[in-house]
Amino acid sequence: MEATPADFICLECYPVCDPESPEFQRLCEQARVALDRHSVLVLPDFLQPLALDRMRKEAVGLIPLAHHMDGAATIYPEREQDDSLPADHVRRIRFHTSVRAISYLNIPLASPLRALYEWDPLMRFVAALLGLDDIYRYDDIYGALNLAVMTAGDEFGWHFDQTDFVVSLVLQEPKAGGEFLCRHAIRSDHDDNDLAVRAAVERRDDAIATVPMKAGTFMLFKGRHALHCVTPIQGAAPRIVALLAYDTKPGTVSSPALHKVRYGVESS
Ligand SMILES: O=C(O)CCC(=O)C(=O)O
Ligand SMILES: [Fe+2]
């Protein structure tokens, strides 16, 4: 029989289709505490080993379709640089990023990863973890679901996201490095909190969390207000992460500038 998305998940630990179960309720409580304290929830061994292997092999086969983003950007990649600020202002500092991205358009229709992203019970599970009645898949044909491949020396500079929530599924871990660092709720919609942001990027901040990105892990992250980066990859094995994006509003998409830099496409 053909596998369904439910078969891809370790249902014993993560009963995503059984919201009434005590384990589901316990996960929601764990999520509430983790997201409130750190903006990030980590569920290890979420993917079944067989599904993980299929998804990893598929991702490796798609690498030739990836766009290589290699450049420096500020922590607010969506904003125009403000030249009236001093040159060393934290909002003008550029951080290096090198990542190969495979867009949603390039993920085959029969892909198990696509099936999992487009499966409503997973989205309802993510909404429940967030304590929300409804969330929406990101409406971006390139970025809603994408694969990020990073090889030796690659890193992802400090930034904030343009989506409310992202689930990262780790398909392959590097030998070393490639850790996800994040600083919980450092800014709000009304306050950029530049002083605290500077302390974080200079690593003078005890509140920076380090997430171990082990293969099979599900990581739910609130990246719009939490500053984050990925440390340089070490070793021959690429770090491969699938990024599943969601938003509180329907119809949300990334900016043309982000499409250009991340996927190499003109979208306006
Ligand atoms: O690769 C990761 O773990 C996160 C990448 C990231 O922050 C992003 O794509 O915005
Ligand atoms: Fe990000």
Short mmCIF file of C-alpha atoms and ligand atoms in Angstrom, two decimals:
data_model
loop_
_atom_site.label_atom_id
_atom_site.label_comp_id
_atom_site.label_asym_id
_atom_site.label_seq_id
_atom_site.Cartn_x
_atom_site.Cartn_y
_atom_site.Cartn_z
CA MET A 1 0.00 0.00 0.00
CA GLU A 2 1.18 3.55 -0.77
CA ALA A 3 2.53 5.36 2.31
CA THR A 4 0.49 8.31 3.60
CA PRO A 5 1.91 11.33 5.46
CA ALA A 6 0.86 9.75 8.77
CA ASP A 7 3.36 6.95 8.05
CA PHE A 8 6.19 9.48 7.85
CA ILE A 9 5.79 10.55 11.49
CA CYS A 10 6.70 8.78 14.71
CA LEU A 11 3.05 8.65 15.86
CA GLU A 12 3.85 6.91 19.13
CA CYS A 13 5.64 10.02 20.39
CA TYR A 14 3.76 12.55 18.28
CA PRO A 15 0.10 11.51 17.76
CA VAL A 16 -0.63 14.36 15.34
CA CYS A 17 -3.99 12.89 14.25
CA ASP A 18 -5.28 12.37 17.78
CA PRO A 19 -5.90 15.78 19.36
CA GLU A 20 -7.91 14.27 22.23
CA SER A 21 -5.04 12.07 23.41
CA PRO A 22 -3.18 12.99 26.64
CA GLU A 23 0.12 12.91 24.73
CA PHE A 24 -1.16 15.49 22.21
CA GLN A 25 -2.32 17.71 25.07
CA ARG A 26 1.03 17.31 26.81
CA LEU A 27 2.83 18.34 23.60
CA CYS A 28 0.68 21.48 23.37
CA GLU A 29 1.60 22.40 26.93
CA GLN A 30 5.30 21.73 26.24
CA ALA A 31 5.03 23.91 23.11
CA ARG A 32 3.38 26.77 24.97
CA VAL A 33 6.17 26.90 27.55
CA ALA A 34 8.98 26.48 24.98
CA LEU A 35 7.61 29.08 22.55
CA ASP A 36 6.89 31.59 25.32
CA ARG A 37 10.39 31.22 26.75
CA HIS A 38 12.55 30.65 23.70
CA SER A 39 10.44 31.20 20.49
CA VAL A 40 11.40 27.67 19.50
CA LEU A 41 10.05 24.16 20.09
CA VAL A 42 12.20 21.13 19.30
CA LEU A 43 10.65 17.67 18.75
CA PRO A 44 13.46 15.15 18.20
CA ASP A 45 12.98 11.97 16.12
CA PHE A 46 9.76 13.29 14.62
CA LEU A 47 10.29 11.64 11.25
CA GLN A 48 10.27 7.86 10.87
CA PRO A 49 13.71 6.58 9.77
CA LEU A 50 12.37 5.25 6.43
CA ALA A 51 10.63 8.53 5.58
CA LEU A 52 13.68 10.49 6.63
CA ASP A 53 15.82 8.40 4.31
CA ARG A 54 13.39 8.89 1.37
CA MET A 55 13.19 12.64 1.95
CA ARG A 56 16.95 12.96 2.33
CA LYS A 57 17.65 11.02 -0.88
CA GLU A 58 15.06 13.07 -2.76
CA ALA A 59 16.64 16.31 -1.51
CA VAL A 60 20.13 15.19 -2.55
CA GLY A 61 18.76 14.46 -6.05
CA LEU A 62 17.28 17.97 -6.25
CA ILE A 63 20.51 19.80 -5.38
CA PRO A 64 21.36 20.48 -9.07
CA LEU A 65 18.16 22.64 -9.21
CA ALA A 66 19.21 24.78 -6.25
CA HIS A 67 19.95 28.48 -6.47
CA HIS A 68 23.12 29.52 -4.67
CA MET A 69 22.57 32.59 -2.53
CA ASP A 70 25.95 33.94 -1.49
CA GLY A 71 26.20 37.47 -0.17
CA ALA A 72 25.87 39.78 2.78
CA ALA A 73 22.64 41.22 4.11
CA THR A 74 21.40 43.19 7.09
CA ILE A 75 19.24 41.65 9.80
CA TYR A 76 16.19 43.19 8.05
CA PRO A 77 16.66 41.88 4.49
CA GLU A 78 13.21 43.20 3.49
CA ARG A 79 13.99 46.83 4.43
CA GLU A 80 15.82 49.44 2.37
CA GLN A 81 19.10 50.34 4.05
CA ASP A 82 18.79 53.59 6.00
CA ASP A 83 21.85 55.62 4.92
CA SER A 84 21.10 58.32 7.49
CA LEU A 85 22.23 55.91 10.24
CA PRO A 86 25.91 55.80 11.26
CA ALA A 87 27.91 53.28 9.19
CA ASP A 88 28.46 51.03 12.22
CA HIS A 89 24.80 51.04 13.31
CA VAL A 90 23.49 47.53 13.98
CA ARG A 91 20.82 47.97 11.28
CA ARG A 92 23.58 48.61 8.71
CA ILE A 93 25.87 45.70 9.62
CA ARG A 94 25.86 43.05 6.90
CA PHE A 95 26.15 39.37 7.78
CA HIS A 96 27.34 36.74 5.34
CA THR A 97 24.98 34.02 4.12
CA SER A 98 25.76 31.16 1.77
CA VAL A 99 22.97 28.64 1.17
CA ARG A 100 21.61 26.67 -1.77
CA ALA A 101 17.80 26.87 -1.91
CA ILE A 102 15.43 24.55 -3.77
CA SER A 103 12.09 26.27 -4.23
CA TYR A 104 8.59 24.83 -3.78
CA LEU A 105 8.14 24.89 -7.58
CA ASN A 106 11.07 22.50 -7.92
CA ILE A 107 9.79 19.98 -5.38
CA PRO A 108 8.11 17.17 -7.37
CA LEU A 109 4.34 16.66 -7.11
CA ALA A 110 4.89 13.09 -5.87
CA SER A 111 7.40 14.14 -3.21
CA PRO A 112 6.77 12.73 0.31
CA LEU A 113 7.93 16.04 1.74
CA ARG A 114 5.36 17.95 -0.36
CA ALA A 115 2.68 15.44 0.69
CA LEU A 116 3.53 16.06 4.35
CA TYR A 117 3.44 19.86 3.96
CA GLU A 118 0.12 19.78 2.08
CA TRP A 119 -1.47 17.40 4.59
CA ASP A 120 -4.04 19.24 6.72
CA PRO A 121 -3.51 17.22 9.95
CA LEU A 122 0.10 18.47 10.06
CA MET A 123 -1.06 22.08 9.72
CA ARG A 124 -3.70 21.55 12.43
CA PHE A 125 -1.00 20.03 14.67
CA VAL A 126 1.23 23.08 14.13
CA ALA A 127 -1.73 25.39 14.90
CA ALA A 128 -2.46 23.46 18.10
CA LEU A 129 1.19 23.71 19.18
CA LEU A 130 0.94 27.47 18.65
CA GLY A 131 -2.33 27.62 20.59
CA LEU A 132 -4.13 29.03 17.52
CA ASP A 133 -7.45 27.96 15.97
CA ASP A 134 -6.29 28.56 12.41
CA ILE A 135 -3.05 29.08 10.57
CA TYR A 136 -2.43 29.15 6.83
CA ARG A 137 0.24 27.72 4.62
CA TYR A 138 2.44 30.49 3.31
CA ASP A 139 1.11 31.44 -0.14
CA ASP A 140 4.51 31.82 -1.76
CA ILE A 141 5.09 29.54 -4.76
CA TYR A 142 8.85 29.59 -4.17
CA GLY A 143 9.20 29.72 -0.41
CA ALA A 144 6.14 28.05 1.15
CA LEU A 145 8.10 24.81 1.22
CA ASN A 146 11.79 24.96 0.40
CA LEU A 147 14.94 23.02 0.97
CA ALA A 148 18.06 24.71 2.33
CA VAL A 149 21.34 22.95 1.59
CA MET A 150 24.54 24.16 3.25
CA THR A 151 27.99 22.74 2.65
CA ALA A 152 31.37 23.17 4.39
CA GLY A 153 32.03 26.83 5.20
CA ASP A 154 28.44 27.94 4.51
CA GLU A 155 26.68 29.94 7.19
CA PHE A 156 23.41 31.88 7.54
CA GLY A 157 23.88 35.39 8.91
CA TRP A 158 21.79 36.95 11.70
CA HIS A 159 18.32 38.01 10.52
CA PHE A 160 14.59 38.13 11.21
CA ASP A 161 12.10 36.20 9.03
CA GLN A 162 9.28 37.52 6.85
CA THR A 163 6.93 34.70 7.94
CA ASP A 164 5.30 34.25 11.33
CA PHE A 165 6.18 30.58 11.75
CA VAL A 166 8.49 28.06 10.16
CA VAL A 167 8.79 24.35 10.80
CA SER A 168 12.26 23.02 10.02
CA LEU A 169 12.61 19.33 9.33
CA VAL A 170 16.24 18.30 9.53
CA LEU A 171 16.93 15.80 6.73
CA GLN A 172 20.70 15.59 7.13
CA GLU A 173 22.99 16.93 9.81
CA PRO A 174 26.55 18.06 9.14
CA LYS A 175 29.52 16.47 10.90
CA ALA A 176 29.88 19.62 13.01
CA GLY A 177 28.68 23.23 13.06
CA GLY A 178 25.40 24.19 11.39
CA GLU A 179 23.83 24.96 14.76
CA PHE A 180 20.75 27.15 14.88
CA LEU A 181 21.18 30.10 17.27
CA CYS A 182 18.20 32.19 18.27
CA ARG A 183 17.42 35.05 20.61
CA HIS A 184 13.85 34.95 21.86
CA ALA A 185 11.45 37.88 21.19
CA ILE A 186 14.19 40.47 20.98
CA ARG A 187 12.08 42.90 18.94
CA SER A 188 8.40 43.68 18.63
CA ASP A 189 6.29 45.25 15.88
CA HIS A 190 6.76 48.59 17.66
CA ASP A 191 10.34 48.45 18.89
CA ASP A 192 13.47 47.30 17.01
CA ASN A 193 15.37 47.19 20.32
CA ASP A 194 18.67 48.02 18.58
CA LEU A 195 20.82 47.93 21.72
CA ALA A 196 19.76 44.39 22.61
CA VAL A 197 20.12 43.30 18.98
CA ARG A 198 23.69 44.62 18.92
CA ALA A 199 24.50 42.72 22.14
CA ALA A 200 23.09 39.53 20.59
CA VAL A 201 25.01 39.74 17.30
CA GLU A 202 28.18 40.43 19.28
CA ARG A 203 27.32 37.35 21.37
CA ARG A 204 27.18 39.37 24.60
CA ASP A 205 23.82 37.86 25.46
CA ASP A 206 23.25 34.86 27.74
CA ALA A 207 19.73 34.40 26.37
CA ILE A 208 20.89 33.09 22.97
CA ALA A 209 19.63 29.52 22.61
CA THR A 210 21.54 26.90 20.62
CA VAL A 211 19.38 24.27 18.91
CA PRO A 212 21.02 20.97 17.99
CA MET A 213 19.88 20.18 14.45
CA LYS A 214 19.84 16.36 14.48
CA ALA A 215 18.42 14.49 11.48
CA GLY A 216 14.72 13.70 11.99
CA THR A 217 14.10 16.72 14.23
CA PHE A 218 11.01 18.91 13.86
CA MET A 219 11.65 22.47 14.99
CA LEU A 220 8.87 25.05 15.21
CA PHE A 221 10.14 28.61 15.28
CA LYS A 222 8.64 32.11 15.57
CA GLY A 223 11.23 33.96 13.50
CA ARG A 224 9.58 37.33 12.86
CA HIS A 225 10.60 38.65 16.27
CA ALA A 226 13.40 36.25 17.22
CA LEU A 227 16.86 37.04 15.85
CA HIS A 228 18.55 33.93 14.46
CA CYS A 229 21.45 32.56 12.44
CA VAL A 230 23.14 29.27 11.47
CA THR A 231 26.80 28.75 12.40
CA PRO A 232 29.35 27.66 9.74
CA ILE A 233 29.07 24.08 8.51
CA GLN A 234 32.03 21.78 9.02
CA GLY A 235 32.79 18.49 7.29
CA ALA A 236 31.94 16.91 3.94
CA ALA A 237 28.25 16.08 4.59
CA PRO A 238 25.87 18.87 3.61
CA ARG A 239 23.35 20.14 6.15
CA ILE A 240 19.91 19.69 4.55
CA VAL A 241 16.82 21.24 6.13
CA ALA A 242 13.27 21.41 4.76
CA LEU A 243 11.52 24.66 5.69
CA LEU A 244 7.70 24.58 5.94
CA ALA A 245 6.26 28.06 6.25
CA TYR A 246 2.95 29.15 7.83
CA ASP A 247 1.29 32.44 8.65
CA THR A 248 -1.55 33.77 10.76
CA LYS A 249 -3.04 35.40 7.63
CA PRO A 250 -3.96 33.79 4.30
CA GLY A 251 -2.32 34.97 1.08
CA THR A 252 1.05 36.05 2.55
CA VAL A 253 4.07 36.02 0.22
CA SER A 254 7.74 37.09 0.36
CA SER A 255 9.04 40.26 -1.27
CA PRO A 256 10.36 40.26 -4.88
CA ALA A 257 13.77 41.17 -3.41
CA LEU A 258 13.78 37.97 -1.36
CA HIS A 259 12.67 35.90 -4.38
CA LYS A 260 15.57 37.33 -6.34
CA VAL A 261 18.25 36.80 -3.75
CA ARG A 262 17.12 33.44 -2.42
CA TYR A 263 15.70 31.69 -5.49
CA GLY A 264 17.25 33.70 -8.33
CA VAL A 265 13.83 34.57 -9.83
CA GLU A 266 12.26 37.87 -10.93
CA SER A 267 8.74 37.93 -9.49
CA SER A 268 7.40 41.47 -9.78
O1 LIG B 1 18.51 26.57 7.90
C1 LIG B 1 17.99 26.92 8.96
O2 LIG B 1 18.03 26.24 9.97
C2 LIG B 1 17.25 28.23 9.06
C3 LIG B 1 17.36 29.07 7.86
C4 LIG B 1 16.68 30.39 8.05
O3 LIG B 1 16.74 31.00 9.08
C5 LIG B 1 15.87 30.94 6.95
O4 LIG B 1 15.78 30.31 5.89
O5 LIG B 1 15.29 32.03 7.12
FE FE B 2 15.31 32.64 9.09
#
